[in-house]
Amino acid sequence: DIQMTQSPSSMSASLGDTVTITCLASQDIGNYLSWYQQKPGKSPKLMIYGATNLEDGVPSRFSGSRSGSDYSLTINSLGYDDEGIYHCHQYYEYPDTFGAGTKLELK
Amino acid sequence: QIQLVQSGPELKKPGESVKISCKASGYTFTDYAMHWVKQVPGKGLKWMGWINTYTGKPTYADDFKGRFVFSLEASASTANLQISNLKNEDTANVFCARNGRKTNSGAFDFWGPGTMVTVSS
């Protein structure tokens, strides 16, 4: 199975900051990587697909990038609504696998 | 608008069975695969498998072979998950999620709200 190593597991940032969350894939996954935001008691919400594509309706403050086997989600101009848990997901091959999640809190 | 509506929370005893439903609306049900994802409270997401909503063929992740059955009521645009011989470790929130591409090669663009299954004696 493809392992997705996500870091950090948690982080705290201030309003207006820029934050980056990373997932390292244990083998090639092409650009078959998505990012989800999950609020407490809610289902995940698709933010980025294909490593770099912004889902419709997602603010342009969110962006995805890739450098080799490292995939990153960057959030600019952090706002209170950005708090939550972020998950990466590889769908290159079965079984699909997820990172362990990053809990983002605002100071 | 596209919606996935799941059945309500379940409280079961070990050894019992449970059936969770996921009713889709707002799109052609048979055009997009349906996936199932497990989340133990406070933990990460785990992919359980998927069902081809056109043919009804299920595919299970290794950890979900044997006691888990994906099925369809295509006329009702509904995907179901049945878990038999429930164990304490089945306690989790279970989501259905639509694959966003007709070729089933995409991310999960719509998710159900989740069904909480609690197994306790």
mmCIF file of N, CA, C and O in Angstrom, chain A:
data_model
loop_
_atom_site.group_PDB
_atom_site.id
_atom_site.type_symbol
_atom_site.label_atom_id
_atom_site.label_comp_id
_atom_site.label_asym_id
_atom_site.label_seq_id
_atom_site.Cartn_x
_atom_site.Cartn_y
_atom_site.Cartn_z
ATOM 1 N N ASP A 1 0.843 -1.197 0.000
ATOM 2 C CA ASP A 1 0.000 0.000 0.000
ATOM 3 C C ASP A 1 0.881 1.252 0.000
ATOM 4 O O ASP A 1 1.972 1.249 0.563
ATOM 5 N N ILE A 2 0.377 2.306 -0.624
ATOM 6 C CA ILE A 2 1.102 3.570 -0.638
ATOM 7 C C ILE A 2 0.899 4.281 0.697
ATOM 8 O O ILE A 2 -0.233 4.478 1.133
ATOM 9 N N GLN A 3 2.003 4.653 1.323
ATOM 10 C CA GLN A 3 1.931 5.373 2.596
ATOM 11 C C GLN A 3 1.991 6.871 2.325
ATOM 12 O O GLN A 3 2.823 7.335 1.536
ATOM 13 N N MET A 4 1.113 7.604 2.990
ATOM 14 C CA MET A 4 1.113 9.062 2.901
ATOM 15 C C MET A 4 1.519 9.613 4.261
ATOM 16 O O MET A 4 0.767 9.480 5.223
ATOM 17 N N THR A 5 2.698 10.185 4.332
ATOM 18 C CA THR A 5 3.212 10.713 5.588
ATOM 19 C C THR A 5 2.926 12.206 5.639
ATOM 20 O O THR A 5 3.541 12.984 4.896
ATOM 21 N N GLN A 6 2.020 12.576 6.500
ATOM 22 C CA GLN A 6 1.549 13.956 6.555
ATOM 23 C C GLN A 6 2.176 14.683 7.737
ATOM 24 O O GLN A 6 2.272 14.132 8.834
ATOM 25 N N SER A 7 2.571 15.936 7.504
ATOM 26 C CA SER A 7 3.152 16.738 8.583
ATOM 27 C C SER A 7 2.792 18.208 8.403
ATOM 28 O O SER A 7 2.567 18.663 7.275
ATOM 29 N N PRO A 8 2.709 18.939 9.519
ATOM 30 C CA PRO A 8 2.771 18.448 10.882
ATOM 31 C C PRO A 8 1.451 17.788 11.280
ATOM 32 O O PRO A 8 0.475 17.886 10.536
ATOM 33 N N SER A 9 1.411 17.159 12.426
ATOM 34 C CA SER A 9 0.157 16.558 12.896
ATOM 35 C C SER A 9 -0.768 17.631 13.450
ATOM 36 O O SER A 9 -1.994 17.476 13.430
ATOM 37 N N SER A 10 -0.185 18.689 13.967
ATOM 38 C CA SER A 10 -0.988 19.819 14.421
ATOM 39 C C SER A 10 -0.156 21.086 14.324
ATOM 40 O O SER A 10 1.068 21.036 14.306
ATOM 41 N N MET A 11 -0.864 22.190 14.230
ATOM 42 C CA MET A 11 -0.182 23.464 14.154
ATOM 43 C C MET A 11 -1.111 24.580 14.607
ATOM 44 O O MET A 11 -2.343 24.456 14.517
ATOM 45 N N SER A 12 -0.506 25.637 15.073
ATOM 46 C CA SER A 12 -1.244 26.808 15.501
ATOM 47 C C SER A 12 -0.668 28.015 14.782
ATOM 48 O O SER A 12 0.551 28.164 14.687
ATOM 49 N N ALA A 13 -1.532 28.835 14.237
ATOM 50 C CA ALA A 13 -1.073 29.994 13.483
ATOM 51 C C ALA A 13 -1.976 31.184 13.784
ATOM 52 O O ALA A 13 -3.053 31.030 14.371
ATOM 53 N N SER A 14 -1.532 32.342 13.365
ATOM 54 C CA SER A 14 -2.279 33.573 13.639
ATOM 55 C C SER A 14 -3.055 34.016 12.414
ATOM 56 O O SER A 14 -2.733 33.652 11.271
ATOM 57 N N LEU A 15 -4.051 34.823 12.679
ATOM 58 C CA LEU A 15 -4.852 35.416 11.609
ATOM 59 C C LEU A 15 -3.924 36.117 10.612
ATOM 60 O O LEU A 15 -3.014 36.852 11.004
ATOM 61 N N GLY A 16 -4.129 35.851 9.334
ATOM 62 C CA GLY A 16 -3.330 36.496 8.310
ATOM 63 C C GLY A 16 -2.052 35.771 7.936
ATOM 64 O O GLY A 16 -1.404 36.125 6.947
ATOM 65 N N ASP A 17 -1.678 34.748 8.726
ATOM 66 C CA ASP A 17 -0.465 33.990 8.426
ATOM 67 C C ASP A 17 -0.626 33.154 7.156
ATOM 68 O O ASP A 17 -1.747 32.938 6.671
ATOM 69 N N THR A 18 0.513 32.688 6.667
ATOM 70 C CA THR A 18 0.547 31.688 5.598
ATOM 71 C C THR A 18 1.052 30.378 6.194
ATOM 72 O O THR A 18 2.062 30.375 6.902
ATOM 73 N N VAL A 19 0.321 29.296 5.949
ATOM 74 C CA VAL A 19 0.714 27.995 6.485
ATOM 75 C C VAL A 19 0.819 26.978 5.353
ATOM 76 O O VAL A 19 0.132 27.094 4.331
ATOM 77 N N THR A 20 1.663 25.991 5.588
ATOM 78 C CA THR A 20 1.855 24.923 4.596
ATOM 79 C C THR A 20 1.802 23.577 5.285
ATOM 80 O O THR A 20 2.430 23.382 6.334
ATOM 81 N N ILE A 21 1.044 22.666 4.717
ATOM 82 C CA ILE A 21 0.921 21.290 5.185
ATOM 83 C C ILE A 21 1.463 20.394 4.075
ATOM 84 O O ILE A 21 1.213 20.658 2.892
ATOM 85 N N THR A 22 2.167 19.334 4.469
ATOM 86 C CA THR A 22 2.845 18.512 3.466
ATOM 87 C C THR A 22 2.490 17.040 3.615
ATOM 88 O O THR A 22 2.305 16.555 4.734
ATOM 89 N N CYS A 23 2.398 16.368 2.492
ATOM 90 C CA CYS A 23 2.275 14.910 2.457
ATOM 91 C C CYS A 23 3.364 14.333 1.574
ATOM 92 O O CYS A 23 3.549 14.795 0.443
ATOM 93 N N LEU A 24 4.055 13.346 2.119
ATOM 94 C CA LEU A 24 5.095 12.646 1.375
ATOM 95 C C LEU A 24 4.569 11.275 0.983
ATOM 96 O O LEU A 24 4.158 10.487 1.842
ATOM 97 N N ALA A 25 4.571 11.011 -0.320
ATOM 98 C CA ALA A 25 4.096 9.716 -0.816
ATOM 99 C C ALA A 25 5.240 8.711 -0.856
ATOM 100 O O ALA A 25 6.353 9.052 -1.251
ATOM 101 N N SER A 26 4.955 7.473 -0.448
ATOM 102 C CA SER A 26 5.999 6.447 -0.379
ATOM 103 C C SER A 26 6.407 5.917 -1.752
ATOM 104 O O SER A 26 7.428 5.253 -1.885
ATOM 105 N N GLN A 27 5.600 6.206 -2.753
ATOM 106 C CA GLN A 27 5.945 5.855 -4.132
ATOM 107 C C GLN A 27 5.226 6.823 -5.059
ATOM 108 O O GLN A 27 4.420 7.650 -4.619
ATOM 109 N N ASP A 28 5.540 6.696 -6.323
ATOM 110 C CA ASP A 28 4.968 7.634 -7.284
ATOM 111 C C ASP A 28 3.447 7.569 -7.303
ATOM 112 O O ASP A 28 2.866 6.481 -7.372
ATOM 113 N N ILE A 29 2.803 8.726 -7.219
ATOM 114 C CA ILE A 29 1.352 8.788 -7.323
ATOM 115 C C ILE A 29 0.925 9.772 -8.405
ATOM 116 O O ILE A 29 -0.247 10.167 -8.484
ATOM 117 N N GLY A 30 1.886 10.161 -9.242
ATOM 118 C CA GLY A 30 1.560 11.159 -10.257
ATOM 119 C C GLY A 30 0.998 12.387 -9.571
ATOM 120 O O GLY A 30 1.518 12.836 -8.534
ATOM 121 N N ASN A 31 -0.055 12.925 -10.124
ATOM 122 C CA ASN A 31 -0.737 14.047 -9.481
ATOM 123 C C ASN A 31 -2.080 13.628 -8.901
ATOM 124 O O ASN A 31 -2.975 14.459 -8.718
ATOM 125 N N TYR A 32 -2.226 12.335 -8.589
ATOM 126 C CA TYR A 32 -3.487 11.817 -8.067
ATOM 127 C C TYR A 32 -3.557 12.030 -6.559
ATOM 128 O O TYR A 32 -3.576 11.084 -5.755
ATOM 129 N N LEU A 33 -3.621 13.306 -6.184
ATOM 130 C CA LEU A 33 -3.558 13.702 -4.790
ATOM 131 C C LEU A 33 -4.595 14.793 -4.547
ATOM 132 O O LEU A 33 -4.691 15.758 -5.323
ATOM 133 N N SER A 34 -5.375 14.603 -3.503
ATOM 134 C CA SER A 34 -6.369 15.608 -3.155
ATOM 135 C C SER A 34 -6.210 16.016 -1.697
ATOM 136 O O SER A 34 -5.582 15.314 -0.905
ATOM 137 N N TRP A 35 -6.771 17.173 -1.377
ATOM 138 C CA TRP A 35 -6.763 17.709 -0.021
ATOM 139 C C TRP A 35 -8.207 17.995 0.392
ATOM 140 O O TRP A 35 -9.000 18.525 -0.391
ATOM 141 N N TYR A 36 -8.518 17.645 1.642
ATOM 142 C CA TYR A 36 -9.844 17.864 2.201
ATOM 143 C C TYR A 36 -9.715 18.645 3.509
ATOM 144 O O TYR A 36 -8.740 18.470 4.253
ATOM 145 N N GLN A 37 -10.725 19.452 3.763
ATOM 146 C CA GLN A 37 -10.858 20.148 5.041
ATOM 147 C C GLN A 37 -12.026 19.507 5.783
ATOM 148 O O GLN A 37 -13.087 19.299 5.191
ATOM 149 N N GLN A 38 -11.823 19.226 7.060
ATOM 150 C CA GLN A 38 -12.906 18.643 7.852
ATOM 151 C C GLN A 38 -13.099 19.456 9.125
ATOM 152 O O GLN A 38 -12.166 19.655 9.898
ATOM 153 N N LYS A 39 -14.332 19.901 9.318
ATOM 154 C CA LYS A 39 -14.706 20.627 10.530
ATOM 155 C C LYS A 39 -15.283 19.624 11.523
ATOM 156 O O LYS A 39 -15.781 18.560 11.122
ATOM 157 N N PRO A 40 -15.262 19.955 12.818
ATOM 158 C CA PRO A 40 -15.785 19.015 13.830
ATOM 159 C C PRO A 40 -17.223 18.606 13.537
ATOM 160 O O PRO A 40 -18.081 19.445 13.277
ATOM 161 N N GLY A 41 -17.461 17.317 13.568
ATOM 162 C CA GLY A 41 -18.805 16.796 13.365
ATOM 163 C C GLY A 41 -19.302 16.849 11.937
ATOM 164 O O GLY A 41 -20.477 16.564 11.680
ATOM 165 N N LYS A 42 -18.436 17.180 11.014
ATOM 166 C CA LYS A 42 -18.830 17.301 9.603
ATOM 167 C C LYS A 42 -18.052 16.318 8.731
ATOM 168 O O LYS A 42 -17.041 15.748 9.159
ATOM 169 N N SER A 43 -18.501 16.170 7.499
ATOM 170 C CA SER A 43 -17.783 15.331 6.556
ATOM 171 C C SER A 43 -16.680 16.146 5.891
ATOM 172 O O SER A 43 -16.736 17.384 5.874
ATOM 173 N N PRO A 44 -15.676 15.465 5.358
ATOM 174 C CA PRO A 44 -14.614 16.183 4.646
ATOM 175 C C PRO A 44 -15.145 16.950 3.444
ATOM 176 O O PRO A 44 -16.123 16.537 2.819
ATOM 177 N N LYS A 45 -14.469 18.037 3.154
ATOM 178 C CA LYS A 45 -14.824 18.883 2.008
ATOM 179 C C LYS A 45 -13.621 18.948 1.065
ATOM 180 O O LYS A 45 -12.507 19.260 1.499
ATOM 181 N N LEU A 46 -13.852 18.643 -0.196
ATOM 182 C CA LEU A 46 -12.769 18.668 -1.185
ATOM 183 C C LEU A 46 -12.301 20.107 -1.410
ATOM 184 O O LEU A 46 -13.107 20.989 -1.707
ATOM 185 N N MET A 47 -10.981 20.307 -1.284
ATOM 186 C CA MET A 47 -10.399 21.629 -1.485
ATOM 187 C C MET A 47 -9.538 21.671 -2.754
ATOM 188 O O MET A 47 -9.615 22.609 -3.553
ATOM 189 N N ILE A 48 -8.700 20.662 -2.908
ATOM 190 C CA ILE A 48 -7.743 20.587 -4.020
ATOM 191 C C ILE A 48 -7.793 19.182 -4.605
ATOM 192 O O ILE A 48 -7.841 18.201 -3.852
ATOM 193 N N TYR A 49 -7.775 19.059 -5.919
ATOM 194 C CA TYR A 49 -7.679 17.756 -6.571
ATOM 195 C C TYR A 49 -6.612 17.819 -7.642
ATOM 196 O O TYR A 49 -6.215 18.913 -8.075
ATOM 197 N N GLY A 50 -6.134 16.650 -8.046
ATOM 198 C CA GLY A 50 -5.066 16.624 -9.040
ATOM 199 C C GLY A 50 -3.832 17.386 -8.603
ATOM 200 O O GLY A 50 -3.124 17.968 -9.414
ATOM 201 N N ALA A 51 -3.600 17.408 -7.314
ATOM 202 C CA ALA A 51 -2.441 18.032 -6.659
ATOM 203 C C ALA A 51 -2.470 19.555 -6.655
ATOM 204 O O ALA A 51 -2.034 20.185 -5.687
ATOM 205 N N THR A 52 -2.971 20.153 -7.730
ATOM 206 C CA THR A 52 -2.852 21.617 -7.849
ATOM 207 C C THR A 52 -4.142 22.324 -8.239
ATOM 208 O O THR A 52 -4.156 23.554 -8.334
ATOM 209 N N ASN A 53 -5.217 21.573 -8.462
ATOM 210 C CA ASN A 53 -6.447 22.184 -8.975
ATOM 211 C C ASN A 53 -7.397 22.558 -7.846
ATOM 212 O O ASN A 53 -7.735 21.722 -7.001
ATOM 213 N N LEU A 54 -7.853 23.793 -7.872
ATOM 214 C CA LEU A 54 -8.757 24.302 -6.849
ATOM 215 C C LEU A 54 -10.181 23.858 -7.166
ATOM 216 O O LEU A 54 -10.682 24.074 -8.279
ATOM 217 N N GLU A 55 -10.837 23.227 -6.196
ATOM 218 C CA GLU A 55 -12.225 22.824 -6.380
ATOM 219 C C GLU A 55 -13.098 24.074 -6.494
ATOM 220 O O GLU A 55 -12.802 25.121 -5.884
ATOM 221 N N ASP A 56 -14.157 23.973 -7.268
ATOM 222 C CA ASP A 56 -15.085 25.096 -7.425
ATOM 223 C C ASP A 56 -15.568 25.598 -6.070
ATOM 224 O O ASP A 56 -15.963 24.822 -5.202
ATOM 225 N N GLY A 57 -15.551 26.915 -5.913
ATOM 226 C CA GLY A 57 -16.071 27.510 -4.692
ATOM 227 C C GLY A 57 -15.064 27.635 -3.562
ATOM 228 O O GLY A 57 -15.351 28.273 -2.542
ATOM 229 N N VAL A 58 -13.895 27.055 -3.727
ATOM 230 C CA VAL A 58 -12.864 27.143 -2.688
ATOM 231 C C VAL A 58 -12.083 28.447 -2.892
ATOM 232 O O VAL A 58 -11.685 28.753 -4.023
ATOM 233 N N PRO A 59 -11.864 29.200 -1.819
ATOM 234 C CA PRO A 59 -11.154 30.484 -1.972
ATOM 235 C C PRO A 59 -9.766 30.309 -2.576
ATOM 236 O O PRO A 59 -9.074 29.315 -2.328
ATOM 237 N N SER A 60 -9.359 31.299 -3.335
ATOM 238 C CA SER A 60 -8.059 31.239 -4.017
ATOM 239 C C SER A 60 -6.887 31.369 -3.045
ATOM 240 O O SER A 60 -5.733 31.264 -3.450
ATOM 241 N N ARG A 61 -7.198 31.579 -1.756
ATOM 242 C CA ARG A 61 -6.138 31.585 -0.734
ATOM 243 C C ARG A 61 -5.525 30.188 -0.563
ATOM 244 O O ARG A 61 -4.438 30.042 -0.021
ATOM 245 N N PHE A 62 -6.277 29.198 -1.000
ATOM 246 C CA PHE A 62 -5.796 27.818 -0.925
ATOM 247 C C PHE A 62 -5.088 27.465 -2.234
ATOM 248 O O PHE A 62 -5.560 27.809 -3.320
ATOM 249 N N SER A 63 -3.966 26.778 -2.110
ATOM 250 C CA SER A 63 -3.276 26.307 -3.307
ATOM 251 C C SER A 63 -2.561 25.004 -3.003
ATOM 252 O O SER A 63 -2.217 24.714 -1.848
ATOM 253 N N GLY A 64 -2.360 24.214 -4.046
ATOM 254 C CA GLY A 64 -1.651 22.948 -3.912
ATOM 255 C C GLY A 64 -0.448 22.929 -4.828
ATOM 256 O O GLY A 64 -0.466 23.537 -5.905
ATOM 257 N N SER A 65 0.589 22.237 -4.386
ATOM 258 C CA SER A 65 1.792 22.138 -5.203
ATOM 259 C C SER A 65 2.438 20.780 -5.005
ATOM 260 O O SER A 65 2.079 20.025 -4.102
ATOM 261 N N ARG A 66 3.398 20.500 -5.894
ATOM 262 C CA ARG A 66 4.105 19.226 -5.832
ATOM 263 C C ARG A 66 5.581 19.477 -6.102
ATOM 264 O O ARG A 66 5.936 20.263 -6.987
ATOM 265 N N SER A 67 6.417 18.787 -5.330
ATOM 266 C CA SER A 67 7.849 18.769 -5.589
ATOM 267 C C SER A 67 8.307 17.336 -5.416
ATOM 268 O O SER A 67 8.470 16.861 -4.284
ATOM 269 N N GLY A 68 8.457 16.638 -6.514
ATOM 270 C CA GLY A 68 8.814 15.226 -6.444
ATOM 271 C C GLY A 68 7.710 14.437 -5.766
ATOM 272 O O GLY A 68 6.572 14.439 -6.230
ATOM 273 N N SER A 69 8.023 13.771 -4.663
ATOM 274 C CA SER A 69 7.037 12.979 -3.921
ATOM 275 C C SER A 69 6.391 13.762 -2.791
ATOM 276 O O SER A 69 5.605 13.206 -2.027
ATOM 277 N N ASP A 70 6.746 15.026 -2.674
ATOM 278 C CA ASP A 70 6.175 15.898 -1.649
ATOM 279 C C ASP A 70 5.040 16.723 -2.235
ATOM 280 O O ASP A 70 5.216 17.401 -3.255
ATOM 281 N N TYR A 71 3.906 16.654 -1.577
ATOM 282 C CA TYR A 71 2.724 17.413 -1.996
ATOM 283 C C TYR A 71 2.370 18.364 -0.862
ATOM 284 O O TYR A 71 2.377 17.964 0.303
ATOM 285 N N SER A 72 2.064 19.599 -1.230
ATOM 286 C CA SER A 72 1.812 20.603 -0.214
ATOM 287 C C SER A 72 0.498 21.329 -0.442
ATOM 288 O O SER A 72 0.081 21.538 -1.586
ATOM 289 N N LEU A 73 -0.111 21.669 0.680
ATOM 290 C CA LEU A 73 -1.280 22.544 0.686
ATOM 291 C C LEU A 73 -0.851 23.825 1.394
ATOM 292 O O LEU A 73 -0.350 23.768 2.515
ATOM 293 N N THR A 74 -1.034 24.948 0.736
ATOM 294 C CA THR A 74 -0.682 26.240 1.321
ATOM 295 C C THR A 74 -1.936 27.083 1.461
ATOM 296 O O THR A 74 -2.771 27.128 0.544
ATOM 297 N N ILE A 75 -2.079 27.695 2.616
ATOM 298 C CA ILE A 75 -3.198 28.595 2.874
ATOM 299 C C ILE A 75 -2.622 29.976 3.164
ATOM 300 O O ILE A 75 -1.849 30.144 4.117
ATOM 301 N N ASN A 76 -2.965 30.929 2.327
ATOM 302 C CA ASN A 76 -2.524 32.309 2.533
ATOM 303 C C ASN A 76 -3.587 33.083 3.303
ATOM 304 O O ASN A 76 -4.776 32.733 3.288
ATOM 305 N N SER A 77 -3.148 34.147 3.965
ATOM 306 C CA SER A 77 -4.080 35.049 4.664
ATOM 307 C C SER A 77 -5.074 34.260 5.516
ATOM 308 O O SER A 77 -6.296 34.352 5.327
ATOM 309 N N LEU A 78 -4.542 33.513 6.447
ATOM 310 C CA LEU A 78 -5.333 32.601 7.270
ATOM 311 C C LEU A 78 -6.484 33.314 7.958
ATOM 312 O O LEU A 78 -6.332 34.420 8.511
ATOM 313 N N GLY A 79 -7.659 32.689 7.905
ATOM 314 C CA GLY A 79 -8.831 33.224 8.576
ATOM 315 C C GLY A 79 -9.388 32.209 9.560
ATOM 316 O O GLY A 79 -9.034 31.026 9.533
ATOM 317 N N TYR A 80 -10.291 32.665 10.444
ATOM 318 C CA TYR A 80 -10.835 31.769 11.472
ATOM 319 C C TYR A 80 -11.591 30.594 10.852
ATOM 320 O O TYR A 80 -11.633 29.505 11.410
ATOM 321 N N ASP A 81 -12.185 30.810 9.695
ATOM 322 C CA ASP A 81 -12.939 29.741 9.047
ATOM 323 C C ASP A 81 -12.036 28.634 8.509
ATOM 324 O O ASP A 81 -12.515 27.576 8.093
ATOM 325 N N ASP A 82 -10.724 28.847 8.539
ATOM 326 C CA ASP A 82 -9.790 27.845 8.031
ATOM 327 C C ASP A 82 -9.408 26.809 9.080
ATOM 328 O O ASP A 82 -8.701 25.848 8.771
ATOM 329 N N GLU A 83 -9.853 27.014 10.316
ATOM 330 C CA GLU A 83 -9.586 26.019 11.359
ATOM 331 C C GLU A 83 -10.253 24.694 10.987
ATOM 332 O O GLU A 83 -11.344 24.677 10.423
ATOM 333 N N GLY A 84 -9.572 23.619 11.330
ATOM 334 C CA GLY A 84 -10.119 22.304 11.053
ATOM 335 C C GLY A 84 -8.997 21.298 10.885
ATOM 336 O O GLY A 84 -7.839 21.594 11.176
ATOM 337 N N ILE A 85 -9.373 20.120 10.426
ATOM 338 C CA ILE A 85 -8.382 19.087 10.153
ATOM 339 C C ILE A 85 -8.280 18.938 8.642
ATOM 340 O O ILE A 85 -9.300 18.852 7.944
ATOM 341 N N TYR A 86 -7.044 18.890 8.159
ATOM 342 C CA TYR A 86 -6.791 18.750 6.729
ATOM 343 C C TYR A 86 -6.219 17.361 6.458
ATOM 344 O O TYR A 86 -5.304 16.914 7.145
ATOM 345 N N HIS A 87 -6.776 16.710 5.460
ATOM 346 C CA HIS A 87 -6.360 15.360 5.086
ATOM 347 C C HIS A 87 -5.874 15.348 3.644
ATOM 348 O O HIS A 87 -6.526 15.936 2.764
ATOM 349 N N CYS A 88 -4.763 14.663 3.403
ATOM 350 C CA CYS A 88 -4.396 14.398 2.008
ATOM 351 C C CYS A 88 -4.874 12.993 1.650
ATOM 352 O O CYS A 88 -5.110 12.153 2.537
ATOM 353 N N HIS A 89 -5.007 12.720 0.367
ATOM 354 C CA HIS A 89 -5.596 11.469 -0.122
ATOM 355 C C HIS A 89 -4.966 11.141 -1.458
ATOM 356 O O HIS A 89 -5.011 11.971 -2.378
ATOM 357 N N GLN A 90 -4.391 9.947 -1.569
ATOM 358 C CA GLN A 90 -3.887 9.526 -2.865
ATOM 359 C C GLN A 90 -4.891 8.569 -3.481
ATOM 360 O O GLN A 90 -5.405 7.654 -2.831
ATOM 361 N N TYR A 91 -5.185 8.800 -4.756
ATOM 362 C CA TYR A 91 -6.115 7.926 -5.469
ATOM 363 C C TYR A 91 -5.465 7.417 -6.749
ATOM 364 O O TYR A 91 -6.129 7.171 -7.752
ATOM 365 N N TYR A 92 -4.156 7.261 -6.684
ATOM 366 C CA TYR A 92 -3.400 6.746 -7.830
ATOM 367 C C TYR A 92 -3.631 5.264 -8.021
ATOM 368 O O TYR A 92 -3.766 4.772 -9.138
ATOM 369 N N GLU A 93 -3.609 4.523 -6.896
ATOM 370 C CA GLU A 93 -3.868 3.103 -6.992
ATOM 371 C C GLU A 93 -4.563 2.605 -5.734
ATOM 372 O O GLU A 93 -4.454 3.203 -4.661
ATOM 373 N N TYR A 94 -5.275 1.471 -5.884
ATOM 374 C CA TYR A 94 -5.959 0.887 -4.738
ATOM 375 C C TYR A 94 -4.946 0.153 -3.862
ATOM 376 O O TYR A 94 -4.002 -0.451 -4.371
ATOM 377 N N PRO A 95 -5.152 0.157 -2.544
ATOM 378 C CA PRO A 95 -6.207 0.899 -1.871
ATOM 379 C C PRO A 95 -5.902 2.395 -1.792
ATOM 380 O O PRO A 95 -4.756 2.782 -1.571
ATOM 381 N N ASP A 96 -6.932 3.212 -1.957
ATOM 382 C CA ASP A 96 -6.749 4.626 -1.675
ATOM 383 C C ASP A 96 -6.229 4.754 -0.244
ATOM 384 O O ASP A 96 -6.637 3.987 0.645
ATOM 385 N N THR A 97 -5.369 5.729 -0.027
ATOM 386 C CA THR A 97 -4.868 5.949 1.320
ATOM 387 C C THR A 97 -4.870 7.435 1.642
ATOM 388 O O THR A 97 -4.756 8.283 0.746
ATOM 389 N N PHE A 98 -4.993 7.707 2.927
ATOM 390 C CA PHE A 98 -5.043 9.072 3.426
ATOM 391 C C PHE A 98 -3.848 9.329 4.345
ATOM 392 O O PHE A 98 -3.330 8.403 4.981
ATOM 393 N N GLY A 99 -3.466 10.595 4.438
ATOM 394 C CA GLY A 99 -2.532 10.976 5.470
ATOM 395 C C GLY A 99 -3.240 10.953 6.826
ATOM 396 O O GLY A 99 -4.465 10.830 6.893
ATOM 397 N N ALA A 100 -2.470 11.078 7.891
ATOM 398 C CA ALA A 100 -3.020 10.984 9.243
ATOM 399 C C ALA A 100 -3.771 12.240 9.666
ATOM 400 O O ALA A 100 -4.454 12.228 10.691
ATOM 401 N N GLY A 101 -3.666 13.297 8.862
ATOM 402 C CA GLY A 101 -4.390 14.522 9.167
ATOM 403 C C GLY A 101 -3.541 15.558 9.877
ATOM 404 O O GLY A 101 -2.609 15.220 10.606
ATOM 405 N N THR A 102 -3.863 16.822 9.630
ATOM 406 C CA THR A 102 -3.213 17.941 10.302
ATOM 407 C C THR A 102 -4.291 18.811 10.923
ATOM 408 O O THR A 102 -5.188 19.289 10.223
ATOM 409 N N LYS A 103 -4.197 18.990 12.227
ATOM 410 C CA LYS A 103 -5.155 19.840 12.923
ATOM 411 C C LYS A 103 -4.615 21.260 12.945
ATOM 412 O O LYS A 103 -3.544 21.520 13.491
ATOM 413 N N LEU A 104 -5.356 22.171 12.330
ATOM 414 C CA LEU A 104 -4.957 23.570 12.246
ATOM 415 C C LEU A 104 -5.828 24.402 13.182
ATOM 416 O O LEU A 104 -7.069 24.380 13.076
ATOM 417 N N GLU A 105 -5.166 25.091 14.080
ATOM 418 C CA GLU A 105 -5.873 25.972 15.011
ATOM 419 C C GLU A 105 -5.349 27.381 14.858
ATOM 420 O O GLU A 105 -4.167 27.582 14.542
ATOM 421 N N LEU A 106 -6.204 28.336 15.116
ATOM 422 C CA LEU A 106 -5.779 29.731 15.109
ATOM 423 C C LEU A 106 -5.531 30.187 16.529
ATOM 424 O O LEU A 106 -6.275 29.836 17.450
ATOM 425 N N LYS A 107 -4.451 30.939 16.696
ATOM 426 C CA LYS A 107 -4.097 31.426 18.019
ATOM 427 C C LYS A 107 -5.094 32.485 18.472
ATOM 428 O O LYS A 107 -5.596 33.264 17.645
#
